[in-house]
N, CA and C atoms as an extended XYZ file, in Angstrom:
456
Properties=species:S:1:pos:R:3:atomname:S:1:resname:S:1:resid:I:1 pbc="F F F"
N       -52.170      -50.958      106.331 N   MET     1
C       -51.567      -51.765      105.277 CA  MET     1
C       -52.555      -51.865      104.116 C   MET     1
N       -52.071      -51.652      102.939 N   ILE     2
C       -52.911      -51.807      101.752 CA  ILE     2
C       -52.748      -53.250      101.256 C   ILE     2
N       -53.874      -53.946      101.134 N   HIS     3
C       -53.818      -55.333      100.677 CA  HIS     3
C       -54.018      -55.463       99.170 C   HIS     3
N       -54.872      -54.613       98.614 N   HIS     4
C       -55.006      -54.615       97.158 CA  HIS     4
C       -55.459      -53.250       96.679 C   HIS     4
N       -55.249      -53.034       95.403 N   LEU     5
C       -55.697      -51.817       94.757 CA  LEU     5
C       -56.165      -52.182       93.367 C   LEU     5
N       -56.859      -51.269       92.734 N   SER     6
C       -57.305      -51.524       91.365 CA  SER     6
C       -56.812      -50.406       90.457 C   SER     6
N       -56.535      -50.782       89.230 N   ILE     7
C       -56.115      -49.848       88.192 CA  ILE     7
C       -56.832      -50.256       86.911 C   ILE     7
N       -56.741      -49.414       85.899 N   SER     8
C       -57.288      -49.782       84.590 CA  SER     8
C       -56.141      -49.903       83.598 C   SER     8
N       -56.389      -50.659       82.546 N   ALA     9
C       -55.368      -50.870       81.519 CA  ALA     9
C       -56.032      -51.092       80.170 C   ALA     9
N       -55.283      -50.785       79.119 N   GLN    10
C       -55.773      -51.055       77.766 CA  GLN    10
C       -55.882      -52.558       77.533 C   GLN    10
N       -54.933      -53.310       78.081 N   ASN    11
C       -54.926      -54.769       77.956 CA  ASN    11
C       -54.793      -55.347       79.370 C   ASN    11
N       -55.908      -55.506       80.095 N   PRO    12
C       -55.860      -55.936       81.487 CA  PRO    12
C       -55.152      -57.277       81.712 C   PRO    12
N       -55.370      -58.224       80.833 N   GLU    13
C       -54.740      -59.534       81.007 CA  GLU    13
C       -53.216      -59.412       80.941 C   GLU    13
N       -52.720      -58.728       79.918 N   HIS    14
C       -51.278      -58.581       79.757 CA  HIS    14
C       -50.682      -57.759       80.899 C   HIS    14
N       -51.359      -56.681       81.281 N   ALA    15
C       -50.868      -55.842       82.375 CA  ALA    15
C       -50.767      -56.658       83.660 C   ALA    15
N       -51.769      -57.462       83.960 N   ALA    16
C       -51.744      -58.302       85.167 CA  ALA    16
C       -50.613      -59.320       85.097 C   ALA    16
N       -50.384      -59.886       83.919 N   GLU    17
C       -49.296      -60.862       83.762 CA  GLU    17
C       -47.923      -60.221       83.964 C   GLU    17
N       -47.732      -59.006       83.446 N   VAL    18
C       -46.451      -58.314       83.615 CA  VAL    18
C       -46.249      -57.942       85.084 C   VAL    18
N       -47.287      -57.445       85.733 N   LEU    19
C       -47.179      -57.133       87.153 CA  LEU    19
C       -46.845      -58.389       87.959 C   LEU    19
N       -47.459      -59.499       87.604 N   ALA    20
C       -47.166      -60.765       88.289 CA  ALA    20
C       -45.704      -61.152       88.102 C   ALA    20
N       -45.170      -60.889       86.918 N   GLU    21
C       -43.767      -61.211       86.664 CA  GLU    21
C       -42.848      -60.364       87.553 C   GLU    21
N       -43.110      -59.068       87.632 N   VAL    22
C       -42.289      -58.194       88.468 CA  VAL    22
C       -42.426      -58.568       89.940 C   VAL    22
N       -43.644      -58.914       90.359 N   MET    23
C       -43.920      -59.146       91.775 CA  MET    23
C       -43.849      -60.626       92.161 C   MET    23
N       -43.373      -61.459       91.238 N   ASN    24
C       -43.225      -62.895       91.504 CA  ASN    24
C       -44.541      -63.522       91.953 C   ASN    24
N       -45.604      -63.188       91.218 N   GLY    25
C       -46.931      -63.680       91.567 CA  GLY    25
C       -47.596      -64.394       90.416 C   GLY    25
N       -48.918      -64.394       90.418 N   LYS    26
C       -49.726      -65.048       89.388 CA  LYS    26
C       -50.857      -64.115       88.983 C   LYS    26
N       -51.309      -64.247       87.748 N   ALA    27
C       -52.446      -63.466       87.248 CA  ALA    27
C       -53.618      -64.406       86.987 C   ALA    27
N       -54.815      -63.956       87.339 N   PHE    28
C       -56.030      -64.748       87.180 CA  PHE    28
C       -57.146      -63.863       86.639 C   PHE    28
N       -58.132      -64.456       85.942 N   PRO    29
C       -59.325      -63.679       85.595 CA  PRO    29
C       -60.005      -63.206       86.883 C   PRO    29
N       -60.645      -62.048       86.824 N   PHE    30
C       -61.338      -61.468       87.976 CA  PHE    30
C       -62.840      -61.575       87.732 C   PHE    30
N       -63.483      -62.627       88.248 N   PRO    31
C       -64.889      -62.920       87.912 CA  PRO    31
C       -65.905      -61.822       88.167 C   PRO    31
N       -65.751      -60.962       89.186 N   PRO    32
C       -66.798      -59.948       89.383 CA  PRO    32
C       -67.005      -59.008       88.191 C   PRO    32
N       -65.969      -58.867       87.347 N   ASN    33
C       -66.115      -58.007       86.180 CA  ASN    33
C       -65.436      -58.672       84.986 C   ASN    33
N       -66.198      -59.292       84.106 N   PRO    34
C       -65.600      -59.972       82.951 CA  PRO    34
C       -64.664      -59.052       82.169 C   PRO    34
N       -63.528      -59.598       81.753 N   GLY    35
C       -62.529      -58.821       81.038 CA  GLY    35
C       -61.496      -58.212       81.967 C   GLY    35
N       -61.683      -58.382       83.273 N   SER    36
C       -60.740      -57.883       84.272 CA  SER    36
C       -59.878      -59.033       84.766 C   SER    36
N       -58.728      -58.682       85.314 N   TYR    37
C       -57.790      -59.684       85.832 CA  TYR    37
C       -57.269      -59.223       87.182 C   TYR    37
N       -56.747      -60.176       87.926 N   MET    38
C       -56.175      -59.862       89.223 CA  MET    38
C       -54.801      -60.491       89.325 C   MET    38
N       -53.825      -59.674       89.713 N   MET    39
C       -52.478      -60.149       89.983 CA  MET    39
C       -52.386      -60.363       91.481 C   MET    39
N       -51.980      -61.572       91.867 N   VAL    40
C       -51.809      -61.898       93.275 CA  VAL    40
C       -50.339      -62.215       93.492 C   VAL    40
N       -49.722      -61.531       94.455 N   SER    41
C       -48.282      -61.722       94.632 CA  SER    41
C       -47.949      -62.963       95.451 C   SER    41
N       -48.958      -63.617       96.020 N   LEU    42
C       -48.764      -64.847       96.789 CA  LEU    42
C       -47.850      -64.628       97.989 C   LEU    42
N       -47.920      -63.417       98.588 N   ASP    43
C       -47.121      -63.137       99.774 CA  ASP    43
C       -47.983      -63.295      101.026 C   ASP    43
N       -47.386      -63.084      102.175 N   GLU    44
C       -48.097      -63.263      103.437 CA  GLU    44
C       -49.126      -62.172      103.707 C   GLU    44
N       -49.148      -61.108      102.906 N   TYR    45
C       -50.077      -60.006      103.110 CA  TYR    45
C       -51.306      -60.066      102.207 C   TYR    45
N       -51.321      -60.994      101.285 N   GLY    46
C       -52.432      -61.056      100.343 CA  GLY    46
C       -52.411      -59.928       99.336 C   GLY    46
N       -51.231      -59.439       98.995 N   THR    47
C       -51.096      -58.304       98.083 CA  THR    47
C       -51.643      -58.665       96.700 C   THR    47
N       -52.493      -57.797       96.180 N   ALA    48
C       -53.100      -58.044       94.872 CA  ALA    48
C       -53.357      -56.720       94.160 C   ALA    48
N       -53.396      -56.792       92.838 N   ILE    49
C       -53.778      -55.639       92.017 CA  ILE    49
C       -54.845      -56.114       91.044 C   ILE    49
N       -56.018      -55.504       91.128 N   GLU    50
C       -57.095      -55.786       90.176 CA  GLU    50
C       -56.871      -54.874       88.977 C   GLU    50
N       -56.972      -55.434       87.778 N   VAL    51
C       -56.742      -54.656       86.560 CA  VAL    51
C       -58.004      -54.720       85.708 C   VAL    51
N       -58.682      -53.573       85.601 N   TYR    52
C       -59.933      -53.475       84.858 CA  TYR    52
C       -59.675      -52.927       83.459 C   TYR    52
N       -60.587      -53.205       82.526 N   PRO    53
C       -60.474      -52.560       81.213 CA  PRO    53
C       -60.511      -51.040       81.370 C   PRO    53
N       -59.838      -50.355       80.485 N   LEU    54
C       -59.677      -48.900       80.545 CA  LEU    54
C       -61.007      -48.159       80.688 C   LEU    54
N       -62.054      -48.657       80.070 N   GLN    55
C       -63.328      -47.945       80.072 CA  GLN    55
C       -64.208      -48.262       81.286 C   GLN    55
N       -63.706      -49.047       82.250 N   ILE    56
C       -64.480      -49.403       83.439 CA  ILE    56
C       -64.079      -48.510       84.608 C   ILE    56
N       -65.074      -47.970       85.296 N   VAL    57
C       -64.844      -47.216       86.527 CA  VAL    57
C       -65.695      -47.835       87.628 C   VAL    57
N       -65.308      -47.594       88.863 N   LEU    58
C       -66.111      -48.025       90.007 CA  LEU    58
C       -66.969      -46.856       90.460 C   LEU    58
N       -68.237      -47.147       90.709 N   GLN    59
C       -69.145      -46.129       91.210 CA  GLN    59
C       -69.861      -46.691       92.429 C   GLN    59
N       -70.279      -45.822       93.344 N   PRO    60
C       -71.004      -46.315       94.510 CA  PRO    60
C       -72.340      -46.926       94.096 C   PRO    60
N       -72.729      -47.976       94.807 N   GLY    61
C       -74.046      -48.560       94.579 CA  GLY    61
C       -75.116      -47.694       95.224 C   GLY    61
N       -76.363      -48.110       95.057 N   GLU    62
C       -77.468      -47.381       95.682 CA  GLU    62
C       -77.997      -48.209       96.832 C   GLU    62
N       -78.437      -47.530       97.873 N   GLY    63
C       -78.966      -48.247       99.030 CA  GLY    63
C       -77.914      -49.167       99.622 C   GLY    63
N       -78.218      -50.458       99.671 N   LYS    64
C       -77.306      -51.440      100.255 CA  LYS    64
C       -76.467      -52.162       99.197 C   LYS    64
N       -76.489      -51.674       97.959 N   GLN    65
C       -75.694      -52.266       96.880 CA  GLN    65
C       -74.208      -52.016       97.086 C   GLN    65
N       -73.411      -53.018       96.709 N   ASP    66
C       -71.959      -52.838       96.655 CA  ASP    66
C       -71.621      -51.851       95.547 C   ASP    66
N       -70.337      -51.559       95.424 N   CYS    67
C       -69.892      -50.722       94.314 CA  CYS    67
C       -70.299      -51.369       92.995 C   CYS    67
N       -70.427      -50.543       91.989 N   GLN    68
C       -70.875      -51.001       90.678 CA  GLN    68
C       -69.791      -50.748       89.635 C   GLN    68
N       -69.631      -51.694       88.712 N   PHE    69
C       -68.740      -51.504       87.576 CA  PHE    69
C       -69.535      -50.773       86.513 C   PHE    69
N       -69.013      -49.638       86.079 N   GLN    70
C       -69.716      -48.826       85.096 CA  GLN    70
C       -68.803      -48.593       83.901 C   GLN    70
N       -69.337      -48.814       82.708 N   GLU    71
C       -68.562      -48.559       81.497 CA  GLU    71
C       -68.774      -47.112       81.078 C   GLU    71
N       -67.663      -46.435       80.780 N   ILE    72
C       -67.740      -45.051       80.330 CA  ILE    72
C       -67.291      -44.973       78.874 C   ILE    72
N       -67.764      -43.972       78.167 N   SER    73
C       -67.433      -43.866       76.740 CA  SER    73
C       -66.143      -43.105       76.479 C   SER    73
N       -65.723      -42.270       77.424 N   GLN    74
C       -64.532      -41.444       77.235 CA  GLN    74
C       -63.512      -41.731       78.346 C   GLN    74
N       -62.799      -42.868       78.275 N   PRO    75
C       -61.815      -43.148       79.333 CA  PRO    75
C       -60.660      -42.157       79.285 C   PRO    75
N       -60.067      -41.895       80.449 N   VAL    76
C       -58.921      -41.005       80.520 CA  VAL    76
C       -57.640      -41.824       80.384 C   VAL    76
N       -56.625      -41.209       79.828 N   ASN    77
C       -55.382      -41.934       79.593 CA  ASN    77
C       -54.480      -41.957       80.822 C   ASN    77
N       -54.435      -40.870       81.588 N   PHE    78
C       -53.567      -40.807       82.757 CA  PHE    78
C       -54.413      -40.645       84.011 C   PHE    78
N       -53.788      -40.901       85.155 N   THR    79
C       -54.485      -40.785       86.421 CA  THR    79
C       -53.508      -40.339       87.500 C   THR    79
N       -54.026      -39.686       88.524 N   ALA    80
C       -53.187      -39.312       89.667 CA  ALA    80
C       -52.951      -40.509       90.584 C   ALA    80
N       -53.745      -41.537       90.439 N   THR    81
C       -53.615      -42.726       91.276 CA  THR    81
C       -52.341      -43.467       90.936 C   THR    81
N       -51.578      -43.787       91.980 N   HIS    82
C       -50.397      -44.613       91.792 CA  HIS    82
C       -50.144      -45.363       93.095 C   HIS    82
N       -49.204      -46.273       93.086 N   ALA    83
C       -48.884      -47.049       94.280 CA  ALA    83
C       -47.381      -47.209       94.392 C   ALA    83
N       -46.906      -47.292       95.617 N   ALA    84
C       -45.512      -47.656       95.884 CA  ALA    84
C       -45.562      -49.067       96.465 C   ALA    84
N       -44.870      -49.986       95.813 N   ILE    85
C       -44.957      -51.393       96.192 CA  ILE    85
C       -43.560      -51.971       96.356 C   ILE    85
N       -43.305      -52.549       97.520 N   SER    86
C       -42.036      -53.244       97.756 CA  SER    86
C       -42.090      -54.605       97.074 C   SER    86
N       -41.001      -54.924       96.379 N   VAL    87
C       -40.918      -56.202       95.663 CA  VAL    87
C       -39.580      -56.868       95.969 C   VAL    87
N       -39.519      -58.154       95.727 N   ASN    88
C       -38.265      -58.897       95.896 CA  ASN    88
C       -37.517      -59.021       94.581 C   ASN    88
N       -37.796      -58.141       93.656 N   SER    89
C       -37.113      -58.139       92.360 CA  SER    89
C       -35.967      -57.137       92.394 C   SER    89
N       -35.005      -57.349       91.532 N   THR    90
C       -33.889      -56.415       91.417 CA  THR    90
C       -34.254      -55.276       90.469 C   THR    90
N       -33.509      -54.195       90.561 N   GLN    91
C       -33.697      -53.091       89.627 CA  GLN    91
C       -33.490      -53.575       88.198 C   GLN    91
N       -32.484      -54.421       88.001 N   GLU    92
C       -32.181      -54.929       86.654 CA  GLU    92
C       -33.358      -55.714       86.081 C   GLU    92
N       -33.990      -56.557       86.897 N   LYS    93
C       -35.138      -57.343       86.422 CA  LYS    93
C       -36.301      -56.428       86.063 C   LYS    93
N       -36.571      -55.451       86.914 N   ILE    94
C       -37.680      -54.529       86.660 CA  ILE    94
C       -37.434      -53.749       85.374 C   ILE    94
N       -36.213      -53.253       85.203 N   GLU    95
C       -35.868      -52.512       83.988 CA  GLU    95
C       -35.949      -53.400       82.754 C   GLU    95
N       -35.475      -54.626       82.863 N   GLU    96
C       -35.515      -55.558       81.730 CA  GLU    96
C       -36.955      -55.806       81.281 C   GLU    96
N       -37.847      -56.011       82.234 N   ILE    97
C       -39.255      -56.246       81.899 CA  ILE    97
C       -39.858      -55.011       81.235 C   ILE    97
N       -39.616      -53.837       81.791 N   ALA    98
C       -40.167      -52.607       81.209 CA  ALA    98
C       -39.626      -52.371       79.800 C   ALA    98
N       -38.324      -52.555       79.618 N   HIS    99
C       -37.736      -52.361       78.283 CA  HIS    99
C       -38.323      -53.344       77.283 C   HIS    99
N       -38.508      -54.582       77.706 N   ARG   100
C       -39.104      -55.587       76.818 CA  ARG   100
C       -40.487      -55.145       76.352 C   ARG   100
N       -41.248      -54.524       77.262 N   GLU   101
C       -42.612      -54.103       76.950 CA  GLU   101
C       -42.660      -52.756       76.222 C   GLU   101
N       -41.521      -52.041       76.186 N   GLY   102
C       -41.511      -50.710       75.583 CA  GLY   102
C       -42.109      -49.658       76.498 C   GLY   102
N       -42.051      -49.907       77.826 N   TRP   103
C       -42.635      -49.001       78.804 CA  TRP   103
C       -41.537      -48.207       79.502 C   TRP   103
N       -41.860      -46.980       79.856 N   ARG   104
C       -40.900      -46.126       80.554 CA  ARG   104
C       -40.577      -46.726       81.925 C   ARG   104
N       -39.297      -46.687       82.278 N   VAL   105
C       -38.828      -47.103       83.600 CA  VAL   105
C       -37.629      -46.234       83.948 C   VAL   105
N       -37.595      -45.732       85.198 N   ILE   106
C       -36.486      -44.876       85.600 CA  ILE   106
C       -36.361      -44.911       87.126 C   ILE   106
N       -35.127      -45.012       87.595 N   ARG   107
C       -34.879      -44.920       89.028 CA  ARG   107
C       -34.884      -43.447       89.401 C   ARG   107
N       -35.633      -43.107       90.454 N   CYS   108
C       -35.785      -41.719       90.875 CA  CYS   108
C       -35.553      -41.593       92.366 C   CYS   108
N       -35.051      -40.435       92.752 N   SER   109
C       -34.915      -40.115       94.163 CA  SER   109
C       -36.128      -39.297       94.578 C   SER   109
N       -36.728      -39.698       95.662 N   ARG   110
C       -37.841      -38.939       96.243 CA  ARG   110
C       -37.329      -38.159       97.465 C   ARG   110
N       -36.108      -37.714       97.376 N   ALA   111
C       -35.401      -36.931       98.407 CA  ALA   111
C       -34.931      -37.795       99.567 C   ALA   111
N       -35.779      -38.614      100.131 N   PHE   112
C       -35.409      -39.406      101.302 CA  PHE   112
C       -35.310      -40.898      101.013 C   PHE   112
N       -35.775      -41.310       99.857 N   PHE   113
C       -35.709      -42.712       99.450 CA  PHE   113
C       -35.809      -42.773       97.934 C   PHE   113
N       -35.354      -43.865       97.360 N   ASP   114
C       -35.413      -44.057       95.911 CA  ASP   114
C       -36.565      -44.984       95.560 C   ASP   114
N       -37.052      -44.843       94.339 N   VAL   115
C       -38.074      -45.728       93.776 CA  VAL   115
C       -37.726      -45.979       92.316 C   VAL   115
N       -38.329      -46.993       91.764 N   ILE   116
C       -38.256      -47.208       90.323 CA  ILE   116
C       -39.630      -46.893       89.759 C   ILE   116
N       -39.711      -45.809       88.988 N   GLU   117
C       -40.970      -45.487       88.310 CA  GLU   117
C       -41.139      -46.482       87.172 C   GLU   117
N       -42.181      -47.258       87.235 N   PHE   118
C       -42.512      -48.269       86.234 CA  PHE   118
C       -43.845      -47.839       85.644 C   PHE   118
N       -43.834      -47.417       84.381 N   TRP   119
C       -45.030      -46.869       83.751 CA  TRP   119
C       -45.765      -47.963       82.979 C   TRP   119
N       -46.693      -48.619       83.649 N   LEU   120
C       -47.494      -49.688       83.063 CA  LEU   120
C       -48.245      -49.143       81.855 C   LEU   120
N       -48.016      -49.761       80.705 N   GLU   121
C       -48.612      -49.322       79.432 CA  GLU   121
C       -48.286      -47.854       79.125 C   GLU   121
N       -47.257      -47.303       79.737 N   ASN   122
C       -46.883      -45.901       79.585 CA  ASN   122
C       -48.012      -44.960       79.988 C   ASN   122
N       -48.842      -45.409       80.955 N   ARG   123
C       -49.942      -44.562       81.407 CA  ARG   123
C       -50.215      -44.616       82.898 C   ARG   123
N       -49.864      -45.699       83.584 N   VAL   124
C       -50.109      -45.808       85.022 CA  VAL   124
C       -48.766      -45.991       85.727 C   VAL   124
N       -48.446      -45.087       86.658 N   MET   125
C       -47.169      -45.188       87.354 CA  MET   125
C       -47.296      -46.082       88.587 C   MET   125
N       -46.383      -47.036       88.673 N   ILE   126
C       -46.221      -47.838       89.875 CA  ILE   126
C       -44.786      -47.642       90.328 C   ILE   126
N       -44.616      -47.248       91.566 N   GLU   127
C       -43.278      -47.085       92.121 CA  GLU   127
C       -42.894      -48.412       92.770 C   GLU   127
N       -41.966      -49.112       92.145 N   PHE   128
C       -41.480      -50.355       92.735 CA  PHE   128
C       -40.275      -50.040       93.601 C   PHE   128
N       -40.224      -50.662       94.764 N   LEU   129
C       -39.112      -50.506       95.686 CA  LEU   129
C       -38.428      -51.853       95.849 C   LEU   129
N       -37.162      -51.916       95.462 N   THR   130
C       -36.372      -53.121       95.692 CA  THR   130
C       -36.160      -53.244       97.211 C   THR   130
N       -35.632      -54.357       97.699 N   PRO   131
C       -35.405      -54.472       99.150 CA  PRO   131
C       -34.586      -53.318       99.724 C   PRO   131
N       -33.550      -52.881       99.037 N   GLU   132
C       -32.734      -51.746       99.503 CA  GLU   132
C       -33.583      -50.477       99.589 C   GLU   132
N       -34.377      -50.216       98.555 N   MET   133
C       -35.219      -49.027       98.536 CA  MET   133
C       -36.306      -49.106       99.601 C   MET   133
N       -36.824      -50.291       99.814 N   SER   134
C       -37.849      -50.498      100.827 CA  SER   134
C       -37.312      -50.156      102.210 C   SER   134
N       -36.081      -50.542      102.481 N   ASN   135
C       -35.460      -50.193      103.762 CA  ASN   135
C       -35.333      -48.680      103.910 C   ASN   135
N       -34.936      -47.980      102.837 N   GLN   136
C       -34.852      -46.515      102.876 CA  GLN   136
C       -36.225      -45.917      103.203 C   GLN   136
N       -37.231      -46.410      102.508 N   TYR   137
C       -38.600      -45.908      102.686 CA  TYR   137
C       -39.071      -46.113      104.124 C   TYR   137
N       -38.899      -47.335      104.642 N   LEU   138
C       -39.366      -47.644      105.990 CA  LEU   138
C       -38.621      -46.830      107.044 C   LEU   138
N       -37.345      -46.594      106.825 N   THR   139
C       -36.580      -45.745      107.745 CA  THR   139
C       -37.131      -44.324      107.732 C   THR   139
N       -37.360      -43.783      106.540 N   PHE   140
C       -37.887      -42.429      106.422 CA  PHE   140
C       -39.265      -42.307      107.073 C   PHE   140
N       -40.102      -43.324      106.947 N   MET   141
C       -41.484      -43.255      107.418 CA  MET   141
C       -41.638      -43.463      108.923 C   MET   141
N       -40.550      -43.635      109.635 N   GLN   142
C       -40.641      -43.748      111.099 CA  GLN   142
C       -41.132      -42.413      111.665 C   GLN   142
N       -42.023      -42.461      112.658 N   PRO   143
C       -42.621      -41.220      113.179 CA  PRO   143
C       -41.594      -40.145      113.564 C   PRO   143
N       -40.492      -40.550      114.182 N   GLU   144
C       -39.509      -39.534      114.593 CA  GLU   144
C       -38.858      -38.860      113.384 C   GLU   144
N       -38.675      -39.587      112.295 N   ASN   145
C       -38.099      -38.998      111.087 CA  ASN   145
C       -39.105      -38.109      110.379 C   ASN   145
N       -40.337      -38.534      110.330 N   LEU   146
C       -41.387      -37.706      109.720 CA  LEU   146
C       -41.550      -36.394      110.490 C   LEU   146
N       -41.489      -36.507      111.802 N   GLN   147
C       -41.635      -35.307      112.639 CA  GLN   147
C       -40.531      -34.294      112.330 C   GLN   147
N       -39.297      -34.781      112.155 N   LYS   148
C       -38.175      -33.890      111.849 CA  LYS   148
C       -38.394      -33.185      110.512 C   LYS   148
N       -38.865      -33.931      109.528 N   VAL   149
C       -39.007      -33.398      108.174 CA  VAL   149
C       -40.206      -32.453      108.069 C   VAL   149
N       -41.322      -32.837      108.687 N   PHE   150
C       -42.553      -32.086      108.474 CA  PHE   150
C       -42.925      -31.138      109.609 C   PHE   150
N       -42.119      -31.108      110.648 N   ALA   151
C       -42.397      -30.158      111.742 CA  ALA   151
C       -42.208      -28.738      111.223 C   ALA   151
N       -43.142      -27.917      111.477 N   GLY   152
C       -43.073      -26.586      110.906 CA  GLY   152
C       -42.790      -25.587      111.911 C   GLY   152
């Protein structure tokens, strides 16, 4: 189970607030790195998304040091990193929020289940799954179904 993940954004505070709106959570400053925010969905799993400024990357520490926040001069606009997150929001609510922000949103079929591609700041893809989509996903991810699909 993934409890939290981190992403970067041009406007971390706003991005965290919008994610909190979609996920029915709250956004807070993230003290370990000034200028960063954390969206907490307030669910039983402790689901959270840390949102760092675009120019911040995580690098390994040295020796016994924790990871280090490092500022880079040439941030990248897109990333291969994305997440699929089940939410208790409707497709209509997710689309309304994205349209309000001017961000791309589209319902897509991933062959065995549907997702809503929600492009945070039009640069980071988050696949939101409504309860119906979440059920499709969980059914597909059962070992016997995966075996049928991926058995070669």
